[in-house]
PDB file of C-alpha atoms and ligand atoms in Angstrom:
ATOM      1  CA  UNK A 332     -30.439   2.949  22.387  1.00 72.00           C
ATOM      2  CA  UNK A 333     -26.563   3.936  22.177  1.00 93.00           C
ATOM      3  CA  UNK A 334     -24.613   0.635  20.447  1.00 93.00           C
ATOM      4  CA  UNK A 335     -21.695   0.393  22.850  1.00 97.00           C
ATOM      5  CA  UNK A 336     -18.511   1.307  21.222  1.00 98.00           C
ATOM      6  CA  UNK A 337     -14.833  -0.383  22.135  1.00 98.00           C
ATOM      7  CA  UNK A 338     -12.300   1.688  20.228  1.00 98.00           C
ATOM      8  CA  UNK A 339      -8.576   0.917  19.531  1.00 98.00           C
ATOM      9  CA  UNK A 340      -5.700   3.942  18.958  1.00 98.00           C
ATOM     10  CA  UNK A 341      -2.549   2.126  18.067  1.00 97.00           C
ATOM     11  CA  UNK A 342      -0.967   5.591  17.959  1.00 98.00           C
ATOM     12  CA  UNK A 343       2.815   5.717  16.351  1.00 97.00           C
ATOM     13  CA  UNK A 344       2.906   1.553  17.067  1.00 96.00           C
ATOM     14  CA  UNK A 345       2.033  -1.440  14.621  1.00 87.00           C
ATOM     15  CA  UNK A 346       3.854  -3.315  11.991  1.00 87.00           C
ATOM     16  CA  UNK A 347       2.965  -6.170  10.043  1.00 84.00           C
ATOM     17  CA  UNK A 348       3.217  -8.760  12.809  1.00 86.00           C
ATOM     18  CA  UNK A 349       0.470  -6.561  14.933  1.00 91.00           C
ATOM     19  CA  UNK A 350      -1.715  -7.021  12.508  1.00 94.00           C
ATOM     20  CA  UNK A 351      -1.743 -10.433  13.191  1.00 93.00           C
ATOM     21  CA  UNK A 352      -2.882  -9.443  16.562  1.00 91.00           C
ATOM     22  CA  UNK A 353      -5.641  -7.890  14.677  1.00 96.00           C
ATOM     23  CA  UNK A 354      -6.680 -10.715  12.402  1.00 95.00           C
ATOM     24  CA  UNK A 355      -6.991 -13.065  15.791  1.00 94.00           C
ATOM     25  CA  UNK A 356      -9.231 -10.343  16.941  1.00 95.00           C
ATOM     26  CA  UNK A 357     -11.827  -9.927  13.964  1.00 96.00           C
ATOM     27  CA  UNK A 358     -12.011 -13.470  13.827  1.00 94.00           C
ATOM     28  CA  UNK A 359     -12.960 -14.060  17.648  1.00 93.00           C
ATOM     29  CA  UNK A 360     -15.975 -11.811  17.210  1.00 93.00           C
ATOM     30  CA  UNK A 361     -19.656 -12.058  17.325  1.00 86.00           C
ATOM     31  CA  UNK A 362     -21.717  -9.769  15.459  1.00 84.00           C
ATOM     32  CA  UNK A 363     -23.805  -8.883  18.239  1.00 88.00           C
ATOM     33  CA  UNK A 364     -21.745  -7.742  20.378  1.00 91.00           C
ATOM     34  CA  UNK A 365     -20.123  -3.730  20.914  1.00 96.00           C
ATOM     35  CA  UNK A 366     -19.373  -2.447  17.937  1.00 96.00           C
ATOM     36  CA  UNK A 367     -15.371  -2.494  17.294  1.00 97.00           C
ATOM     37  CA  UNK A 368     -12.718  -0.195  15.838  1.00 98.00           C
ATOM     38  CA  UNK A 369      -9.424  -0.418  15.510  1.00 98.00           C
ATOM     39  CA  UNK A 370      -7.262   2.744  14.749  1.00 98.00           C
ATOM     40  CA  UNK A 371      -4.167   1.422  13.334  1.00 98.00           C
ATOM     41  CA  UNK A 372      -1.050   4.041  11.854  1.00 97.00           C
ATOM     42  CA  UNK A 373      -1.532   5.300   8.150  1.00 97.00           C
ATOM     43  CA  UNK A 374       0.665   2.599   6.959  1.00 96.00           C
ATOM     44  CA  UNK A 375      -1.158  -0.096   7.946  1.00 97.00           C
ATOM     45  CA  UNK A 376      -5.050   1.448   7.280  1.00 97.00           C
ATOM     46  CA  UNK A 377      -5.381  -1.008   3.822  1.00 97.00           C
ATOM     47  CA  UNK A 378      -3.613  -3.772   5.310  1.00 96.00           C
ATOM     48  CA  UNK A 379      -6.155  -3.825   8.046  1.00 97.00           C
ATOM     49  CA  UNK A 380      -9.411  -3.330   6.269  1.00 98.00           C
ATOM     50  CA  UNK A 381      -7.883  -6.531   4.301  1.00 97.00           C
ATOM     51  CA  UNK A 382      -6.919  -8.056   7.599  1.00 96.00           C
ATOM     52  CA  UNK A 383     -10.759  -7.377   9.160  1.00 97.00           C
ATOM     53  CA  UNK A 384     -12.514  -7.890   6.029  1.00 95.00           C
ATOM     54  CA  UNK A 385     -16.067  -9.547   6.328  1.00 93.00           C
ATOM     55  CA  UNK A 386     -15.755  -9.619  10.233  1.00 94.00           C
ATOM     56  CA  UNK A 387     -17.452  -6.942  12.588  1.00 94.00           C
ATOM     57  CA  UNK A 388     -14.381  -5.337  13.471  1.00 97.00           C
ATOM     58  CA  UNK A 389     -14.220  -1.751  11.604  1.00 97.00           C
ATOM     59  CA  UNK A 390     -11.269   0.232  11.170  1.00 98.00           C
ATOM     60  CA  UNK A 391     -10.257   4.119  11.473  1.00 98.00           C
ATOM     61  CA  UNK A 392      -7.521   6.594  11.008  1.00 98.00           C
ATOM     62  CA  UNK A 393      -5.758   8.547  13.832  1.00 98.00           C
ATOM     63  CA  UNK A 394      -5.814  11.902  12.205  1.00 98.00           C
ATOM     64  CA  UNK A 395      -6.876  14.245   9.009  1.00 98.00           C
ATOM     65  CA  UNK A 396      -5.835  17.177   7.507  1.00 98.00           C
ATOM     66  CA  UNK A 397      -8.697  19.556   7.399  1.00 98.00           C
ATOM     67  CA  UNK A 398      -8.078  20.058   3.422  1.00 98.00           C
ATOM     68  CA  UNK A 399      -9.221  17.711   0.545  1.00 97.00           C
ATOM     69  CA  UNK A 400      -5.895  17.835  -1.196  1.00 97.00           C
ATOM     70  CA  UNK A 401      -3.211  20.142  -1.258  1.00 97.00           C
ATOM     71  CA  UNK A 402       0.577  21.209  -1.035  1.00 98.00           C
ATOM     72  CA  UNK A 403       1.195  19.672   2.716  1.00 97.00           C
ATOM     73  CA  UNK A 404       3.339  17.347   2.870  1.00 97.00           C
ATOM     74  CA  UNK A 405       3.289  14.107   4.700  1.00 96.00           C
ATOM     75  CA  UNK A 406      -0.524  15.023   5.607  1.00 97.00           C
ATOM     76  CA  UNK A 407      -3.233  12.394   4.926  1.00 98.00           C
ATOM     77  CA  UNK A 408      -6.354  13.683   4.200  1.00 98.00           C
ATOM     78  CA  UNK A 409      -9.821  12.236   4.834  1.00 98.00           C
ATOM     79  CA  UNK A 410     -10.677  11.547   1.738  1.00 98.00           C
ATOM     80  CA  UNK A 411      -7.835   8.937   1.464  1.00 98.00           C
ATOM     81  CA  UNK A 412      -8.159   7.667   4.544  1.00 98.00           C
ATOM     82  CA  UNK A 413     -12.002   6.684   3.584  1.00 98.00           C
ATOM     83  CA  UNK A 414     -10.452   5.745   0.299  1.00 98.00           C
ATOM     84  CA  UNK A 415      -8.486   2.755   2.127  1.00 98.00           C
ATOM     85  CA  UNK A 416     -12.133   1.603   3.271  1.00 98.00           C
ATOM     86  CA  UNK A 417     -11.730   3.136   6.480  1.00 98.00           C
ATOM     87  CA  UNK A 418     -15.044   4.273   8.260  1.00 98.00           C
ATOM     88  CA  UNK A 419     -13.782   6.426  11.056  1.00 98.00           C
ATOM     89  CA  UNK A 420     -11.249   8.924  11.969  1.00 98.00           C
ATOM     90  CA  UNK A 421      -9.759  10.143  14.796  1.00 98.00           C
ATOM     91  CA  UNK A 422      -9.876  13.727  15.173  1.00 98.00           C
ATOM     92  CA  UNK A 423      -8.119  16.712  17.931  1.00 98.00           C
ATOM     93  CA  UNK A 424      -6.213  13.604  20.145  1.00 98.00           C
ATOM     94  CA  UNK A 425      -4.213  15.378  23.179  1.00 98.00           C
ATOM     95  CA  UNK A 426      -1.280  14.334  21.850  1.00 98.00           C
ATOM     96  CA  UNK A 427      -2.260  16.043  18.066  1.00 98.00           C
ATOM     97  CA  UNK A 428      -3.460  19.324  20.261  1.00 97.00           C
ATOM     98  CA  UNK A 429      -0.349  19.337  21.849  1.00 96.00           C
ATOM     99  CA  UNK A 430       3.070  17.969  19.665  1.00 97.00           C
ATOM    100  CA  UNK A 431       0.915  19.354  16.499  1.00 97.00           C
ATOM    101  CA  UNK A 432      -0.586  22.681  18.103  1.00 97.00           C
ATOM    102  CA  UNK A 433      -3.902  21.821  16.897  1.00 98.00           C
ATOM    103  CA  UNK A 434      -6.569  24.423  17.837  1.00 98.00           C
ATOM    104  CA  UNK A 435     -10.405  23.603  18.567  1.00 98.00           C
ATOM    105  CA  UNK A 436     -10.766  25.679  15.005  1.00 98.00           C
ATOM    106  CA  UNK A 437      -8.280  23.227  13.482  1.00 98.00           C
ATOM    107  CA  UNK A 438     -10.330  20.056  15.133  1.00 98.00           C
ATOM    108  CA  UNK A 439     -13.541  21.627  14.258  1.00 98.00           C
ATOM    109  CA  UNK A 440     -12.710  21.967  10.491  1.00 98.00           C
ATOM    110  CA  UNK A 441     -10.982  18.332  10.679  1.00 98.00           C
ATOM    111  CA  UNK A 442     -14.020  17.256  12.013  1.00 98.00           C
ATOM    112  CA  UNK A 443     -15.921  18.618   8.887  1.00 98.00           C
ATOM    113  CA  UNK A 444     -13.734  17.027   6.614  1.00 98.00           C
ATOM    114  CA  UNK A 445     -14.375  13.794   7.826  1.00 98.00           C
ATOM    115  CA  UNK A 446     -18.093  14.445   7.721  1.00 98.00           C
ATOM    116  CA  UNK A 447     -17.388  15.316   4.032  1.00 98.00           C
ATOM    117  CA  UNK A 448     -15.464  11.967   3.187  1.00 98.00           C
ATOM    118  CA  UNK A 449     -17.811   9.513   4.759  1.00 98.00           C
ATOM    119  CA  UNK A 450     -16.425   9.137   7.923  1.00 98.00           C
ATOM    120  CA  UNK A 451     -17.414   9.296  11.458  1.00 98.00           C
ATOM    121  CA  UNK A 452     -15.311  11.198  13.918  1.00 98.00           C
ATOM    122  CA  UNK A 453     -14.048  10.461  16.890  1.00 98.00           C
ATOM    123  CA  UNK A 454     -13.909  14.002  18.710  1.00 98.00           C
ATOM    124  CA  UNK A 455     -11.246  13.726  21.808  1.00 98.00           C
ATOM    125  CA  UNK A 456     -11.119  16.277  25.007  1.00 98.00           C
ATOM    126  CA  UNK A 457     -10.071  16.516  27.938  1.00 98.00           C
ATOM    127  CA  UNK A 458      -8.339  18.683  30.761  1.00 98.00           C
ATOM    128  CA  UNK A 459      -5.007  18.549  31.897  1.00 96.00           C
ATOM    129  CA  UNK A 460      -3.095  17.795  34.776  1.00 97.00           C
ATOM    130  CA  UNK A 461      -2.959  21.572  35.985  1.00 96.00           C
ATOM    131  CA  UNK A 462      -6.861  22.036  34.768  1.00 96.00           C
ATOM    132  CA  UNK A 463      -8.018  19.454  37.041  1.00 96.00           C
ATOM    133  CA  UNK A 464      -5.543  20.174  39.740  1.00 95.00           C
ATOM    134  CA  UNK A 465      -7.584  23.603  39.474  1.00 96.00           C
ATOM    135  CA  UNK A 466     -10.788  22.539  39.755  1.00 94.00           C
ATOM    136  CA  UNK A 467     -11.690  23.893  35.973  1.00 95.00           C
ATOM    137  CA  UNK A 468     -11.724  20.536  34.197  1.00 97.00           C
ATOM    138  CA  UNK A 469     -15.762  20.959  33.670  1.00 97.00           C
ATOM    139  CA  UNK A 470     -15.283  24.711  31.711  1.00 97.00           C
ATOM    140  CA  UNK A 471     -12.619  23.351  30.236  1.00 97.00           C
ATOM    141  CA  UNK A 472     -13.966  20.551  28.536  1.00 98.00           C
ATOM    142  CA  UNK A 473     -17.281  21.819  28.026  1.00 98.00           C
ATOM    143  CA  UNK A 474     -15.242  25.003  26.119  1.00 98.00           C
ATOM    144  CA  UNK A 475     -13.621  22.159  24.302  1.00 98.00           C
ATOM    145  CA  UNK A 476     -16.589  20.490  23.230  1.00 98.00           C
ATOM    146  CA  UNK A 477     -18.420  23.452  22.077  1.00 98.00           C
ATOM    147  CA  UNK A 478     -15.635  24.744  19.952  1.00 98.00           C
ATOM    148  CA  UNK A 479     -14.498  21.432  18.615  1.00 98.00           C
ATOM    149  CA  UNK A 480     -17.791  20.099  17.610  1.00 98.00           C
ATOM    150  CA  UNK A 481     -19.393  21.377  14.303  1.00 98.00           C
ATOM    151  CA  UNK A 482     -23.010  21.980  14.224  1.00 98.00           C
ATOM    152  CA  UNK A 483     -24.560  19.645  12.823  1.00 98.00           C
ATOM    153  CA  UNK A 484     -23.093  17.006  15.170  1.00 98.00           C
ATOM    154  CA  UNK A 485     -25.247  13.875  15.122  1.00 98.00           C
ATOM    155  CA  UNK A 486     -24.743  10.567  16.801  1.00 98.00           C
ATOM    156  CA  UNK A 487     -24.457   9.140  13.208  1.00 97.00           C
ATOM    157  CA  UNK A 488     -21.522  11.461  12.109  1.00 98.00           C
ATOM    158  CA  UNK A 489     -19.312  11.867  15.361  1.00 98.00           C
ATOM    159  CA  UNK A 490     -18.514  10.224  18.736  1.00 98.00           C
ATOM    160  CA  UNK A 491     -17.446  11.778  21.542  1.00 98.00           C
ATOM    161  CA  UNK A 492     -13.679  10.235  23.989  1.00 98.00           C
ATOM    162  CA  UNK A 493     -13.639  12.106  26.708  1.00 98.00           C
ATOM    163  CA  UNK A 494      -9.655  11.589  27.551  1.00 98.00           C
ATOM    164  CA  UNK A 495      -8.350  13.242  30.969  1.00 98.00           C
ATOM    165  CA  UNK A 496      -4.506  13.845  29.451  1.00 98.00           C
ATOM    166  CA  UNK A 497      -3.094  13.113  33.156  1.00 98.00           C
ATOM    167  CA  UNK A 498      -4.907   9.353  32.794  1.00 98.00           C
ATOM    168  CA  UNK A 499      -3.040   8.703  29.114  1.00 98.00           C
ATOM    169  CA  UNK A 500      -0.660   5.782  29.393  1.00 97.00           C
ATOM    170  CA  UNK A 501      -0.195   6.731  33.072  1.00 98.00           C
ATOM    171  CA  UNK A 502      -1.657   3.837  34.750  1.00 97.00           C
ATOM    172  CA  UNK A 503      -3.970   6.837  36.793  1.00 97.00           C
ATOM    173  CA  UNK A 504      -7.723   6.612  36.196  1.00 98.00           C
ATOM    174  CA  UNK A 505     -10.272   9.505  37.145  1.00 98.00           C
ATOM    175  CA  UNK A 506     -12.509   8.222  40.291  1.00 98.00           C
ATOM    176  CA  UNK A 507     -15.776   6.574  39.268  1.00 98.00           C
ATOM    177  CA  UNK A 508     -17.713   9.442  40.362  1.00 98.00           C
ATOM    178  CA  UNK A 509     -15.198  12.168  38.635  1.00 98.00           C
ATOM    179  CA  UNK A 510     -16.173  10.519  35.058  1.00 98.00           C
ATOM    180  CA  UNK A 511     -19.691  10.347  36.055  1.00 98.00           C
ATOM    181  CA  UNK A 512     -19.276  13.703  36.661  1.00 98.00           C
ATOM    182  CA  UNK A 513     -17.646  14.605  33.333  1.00 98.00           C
ATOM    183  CA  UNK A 514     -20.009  12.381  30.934  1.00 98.00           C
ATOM    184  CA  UNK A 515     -23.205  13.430  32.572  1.00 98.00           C
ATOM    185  CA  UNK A 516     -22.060  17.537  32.418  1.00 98.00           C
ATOM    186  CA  UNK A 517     -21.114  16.208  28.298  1.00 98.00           C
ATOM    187  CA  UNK A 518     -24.310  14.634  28.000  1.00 98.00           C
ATOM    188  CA  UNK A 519     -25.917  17.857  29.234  1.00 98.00           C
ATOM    189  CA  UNK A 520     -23.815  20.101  27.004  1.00 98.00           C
ATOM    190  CA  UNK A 521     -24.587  18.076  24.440  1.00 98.00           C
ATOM    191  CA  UNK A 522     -28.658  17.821  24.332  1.00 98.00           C
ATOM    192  CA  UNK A 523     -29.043  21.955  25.380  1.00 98.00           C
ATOM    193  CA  UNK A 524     -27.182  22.465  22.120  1.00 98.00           C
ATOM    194  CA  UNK A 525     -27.991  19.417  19.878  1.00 98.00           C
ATOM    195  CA  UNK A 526     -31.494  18.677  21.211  1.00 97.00           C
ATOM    196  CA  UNK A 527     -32.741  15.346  22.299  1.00 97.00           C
ATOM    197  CA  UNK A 528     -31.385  14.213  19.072  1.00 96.00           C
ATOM    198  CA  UNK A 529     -27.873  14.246  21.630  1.00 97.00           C
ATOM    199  CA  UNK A 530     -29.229  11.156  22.852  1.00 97.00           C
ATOM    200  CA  UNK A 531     -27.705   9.079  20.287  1.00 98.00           C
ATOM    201  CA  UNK A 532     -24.348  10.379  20.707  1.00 98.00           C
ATOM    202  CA  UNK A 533     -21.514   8.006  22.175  1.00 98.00           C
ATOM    203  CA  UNK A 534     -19.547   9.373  24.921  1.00 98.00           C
ATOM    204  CA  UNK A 535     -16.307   7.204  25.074  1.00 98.00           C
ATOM    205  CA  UNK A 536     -13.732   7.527  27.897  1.00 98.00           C
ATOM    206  CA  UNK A 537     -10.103   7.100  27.303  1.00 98.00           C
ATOM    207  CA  UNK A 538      -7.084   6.923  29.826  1.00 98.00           C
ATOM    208  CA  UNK A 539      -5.744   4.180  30.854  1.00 98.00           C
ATOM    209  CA  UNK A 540      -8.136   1.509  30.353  1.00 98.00           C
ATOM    210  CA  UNK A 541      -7.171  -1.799  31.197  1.00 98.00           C
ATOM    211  CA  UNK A 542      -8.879  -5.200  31.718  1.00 98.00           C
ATOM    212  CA  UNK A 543      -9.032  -5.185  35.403  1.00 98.00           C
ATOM    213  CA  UNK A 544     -10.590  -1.364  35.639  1.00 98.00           C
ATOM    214  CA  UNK A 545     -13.131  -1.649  32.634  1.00 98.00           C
ATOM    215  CA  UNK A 546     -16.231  -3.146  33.887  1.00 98.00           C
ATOM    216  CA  UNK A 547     -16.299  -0.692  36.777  1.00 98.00           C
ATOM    217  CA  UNK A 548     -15.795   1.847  33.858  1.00 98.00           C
ATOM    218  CA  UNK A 549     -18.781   1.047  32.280  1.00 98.00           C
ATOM    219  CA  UNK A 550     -21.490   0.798  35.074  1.00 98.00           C
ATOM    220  CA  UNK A 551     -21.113   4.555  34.104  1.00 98.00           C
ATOM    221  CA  UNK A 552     -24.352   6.284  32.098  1.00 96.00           C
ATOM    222  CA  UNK A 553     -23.361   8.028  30.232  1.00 98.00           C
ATOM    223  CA  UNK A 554     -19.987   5.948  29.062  1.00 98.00           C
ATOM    224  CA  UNK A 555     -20.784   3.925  25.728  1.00 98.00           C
ATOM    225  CA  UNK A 556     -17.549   2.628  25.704  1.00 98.00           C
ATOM    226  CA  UNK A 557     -13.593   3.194  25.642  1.00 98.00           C
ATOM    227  CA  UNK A 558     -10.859   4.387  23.844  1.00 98.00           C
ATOM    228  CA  UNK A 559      -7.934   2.858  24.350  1.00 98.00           C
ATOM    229  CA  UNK A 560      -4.339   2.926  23.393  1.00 98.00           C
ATOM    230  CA  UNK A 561      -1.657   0.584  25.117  1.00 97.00           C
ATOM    231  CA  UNK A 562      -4.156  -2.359  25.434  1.00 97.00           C
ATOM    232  CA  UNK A 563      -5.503  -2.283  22.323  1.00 97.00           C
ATOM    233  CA  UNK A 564      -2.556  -3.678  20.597  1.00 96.00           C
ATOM    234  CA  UNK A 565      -2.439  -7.164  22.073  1.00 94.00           C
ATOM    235  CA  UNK A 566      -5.884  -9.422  21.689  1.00 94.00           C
ATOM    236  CA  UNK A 567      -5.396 -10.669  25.001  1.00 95.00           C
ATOM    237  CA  UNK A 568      -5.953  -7.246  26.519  1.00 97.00           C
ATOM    238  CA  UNK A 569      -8.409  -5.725  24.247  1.00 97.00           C
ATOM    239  CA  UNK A 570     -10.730  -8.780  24.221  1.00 97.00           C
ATOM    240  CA  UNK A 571     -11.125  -8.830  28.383  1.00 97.00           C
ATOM    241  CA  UNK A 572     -12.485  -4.847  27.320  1.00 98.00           C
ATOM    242  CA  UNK A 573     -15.229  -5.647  24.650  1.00 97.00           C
ATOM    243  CA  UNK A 574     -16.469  -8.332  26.792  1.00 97.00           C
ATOM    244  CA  UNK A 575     -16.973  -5.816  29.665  1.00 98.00           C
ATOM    245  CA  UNK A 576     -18.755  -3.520  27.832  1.00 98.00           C
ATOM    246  CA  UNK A 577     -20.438  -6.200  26.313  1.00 96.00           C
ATOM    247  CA  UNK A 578     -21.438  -7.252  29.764  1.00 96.00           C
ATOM    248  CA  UNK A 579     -22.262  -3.574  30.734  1.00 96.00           C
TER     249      UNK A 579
HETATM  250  P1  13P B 482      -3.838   4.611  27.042  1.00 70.12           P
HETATM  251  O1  13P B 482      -5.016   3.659  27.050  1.00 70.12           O
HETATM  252  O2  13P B 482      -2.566   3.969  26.630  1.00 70.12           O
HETATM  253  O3  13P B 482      -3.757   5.379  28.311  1.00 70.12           O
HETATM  254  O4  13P B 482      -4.150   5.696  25.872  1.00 70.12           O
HETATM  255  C1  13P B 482      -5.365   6.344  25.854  1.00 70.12           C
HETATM  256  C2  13P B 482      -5.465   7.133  24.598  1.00 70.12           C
HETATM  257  O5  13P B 482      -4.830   8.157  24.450  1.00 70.12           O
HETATM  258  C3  13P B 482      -6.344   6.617  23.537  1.00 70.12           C
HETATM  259  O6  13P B 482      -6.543   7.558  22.540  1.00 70.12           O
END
């Protein structure tokens, strides 16, 4: 019912000679299995629709200013990031929220402007260190996802990555049953306010997802998938992830 979703964040990494990585990678896909989405830097967004052309692997931005156009410099906004032929966008990443200040109103607006250009976005929460440690990571990312999320939110338009901030590139994964936990409570959140429509919408994990902890990842319910940063950017690691959730 939910197509499976393996998604890539390069984050500030990737010159030409990853996107070599990337052309190895389109072209050792079939098209029936996960969908596939690779989130390369700005720089590189033409040179890897070019680079993935024809094959099933799509590609997305990391981030979008919530305005159209506009005096703000060194901001991309959605609109040119669907202009590079582009299909997604990330959108309120930890590491935006927190070296950027981003607000849920920021995210929730950025989210809209993606909507507006074409694009689907890729909606990231998740509780810190000190939230879990407290036992509020539930409120916390259910306040998250509330404020973050537009109405309107569809499982056409937006997908959900839960990210725990203590599990990015730290090697430390939540327990099975913590992101059970999480992703049902999401699901939840998200049919009381979306309806059963909230069904359709993908609810990615992120946080250090490697090759030998993915399959157990993704016995999970309610997890269609991954987002992942440090082993997205070589084939060899990524590929070992799509065929798990293929497998799933
Ligand atoms: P790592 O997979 O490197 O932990 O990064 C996760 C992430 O932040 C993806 O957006």
């Amino acid at each position: 019912m939910r197509r499976k979703l393996a998604a890539g964040n390069w984050k500030m990494n990737g010159d030409a000679s990853l996107l070599g990585e990337l052309a190895q990678l389109a072209g050792q896909q079939s098209d029936t299995g996960p969908e596939i989405l690779i989130c390369p830097p700005h720089t590189l967004l033409a040179h890897a629709v070019s680079v993935t052309d024809g094959s099933p692997v799509g590609i997305g931005g990391q981030d979008c200013h919530a305005a159209e156009t506009g005096a703000h410099t060194g901001d991309v906004s959605a609109p040119m990031i669907a202009a590079t032929g582009a299909q997604a966008v990330i959108v309120g990443h930890s590491e935006r929220r927190t070296d950027h200040h981003e607000t849920n109103a920021d995210v929730r607006a950025k989210v809209k402007a993606a909507w507006a250009a074409g694009l689907t976005a890729i909606l990231c929460i998740g509780e810190s260190e000190d939230e879990r440690m407290g036992d509020s990571t539930l409120e916390i990312i259910a306040d998250q996802l509330h404020a973050s999320a537009p109405d309107g939110t569809t499982g056409d338009n937006t997908v959900i990555a839960y990210e725990p901030i203590w599990a990015i590139g730290t090697g430390r994964v939540p327990t099975l049953e913590q992101i059970i936990e999480t992703h049902d409570m999401l699901r939840d959140e998200l049919v009381g306010r979306f309806g059963p429509e909230a069904m359709t919408i993908r609810l990615l994990y992120g946080g250090s997802v490697k090759p030998n902890n993915a399959a157990d990842i993704f016995t999970a319910d309610n997890v269609d998938g991954a987002l992942v940063g440090g082993a997205s950017l070589a084939a060899a690691d990524f590929q070992p992830i799509i065929d798990a959730l293929a497998a799933s």
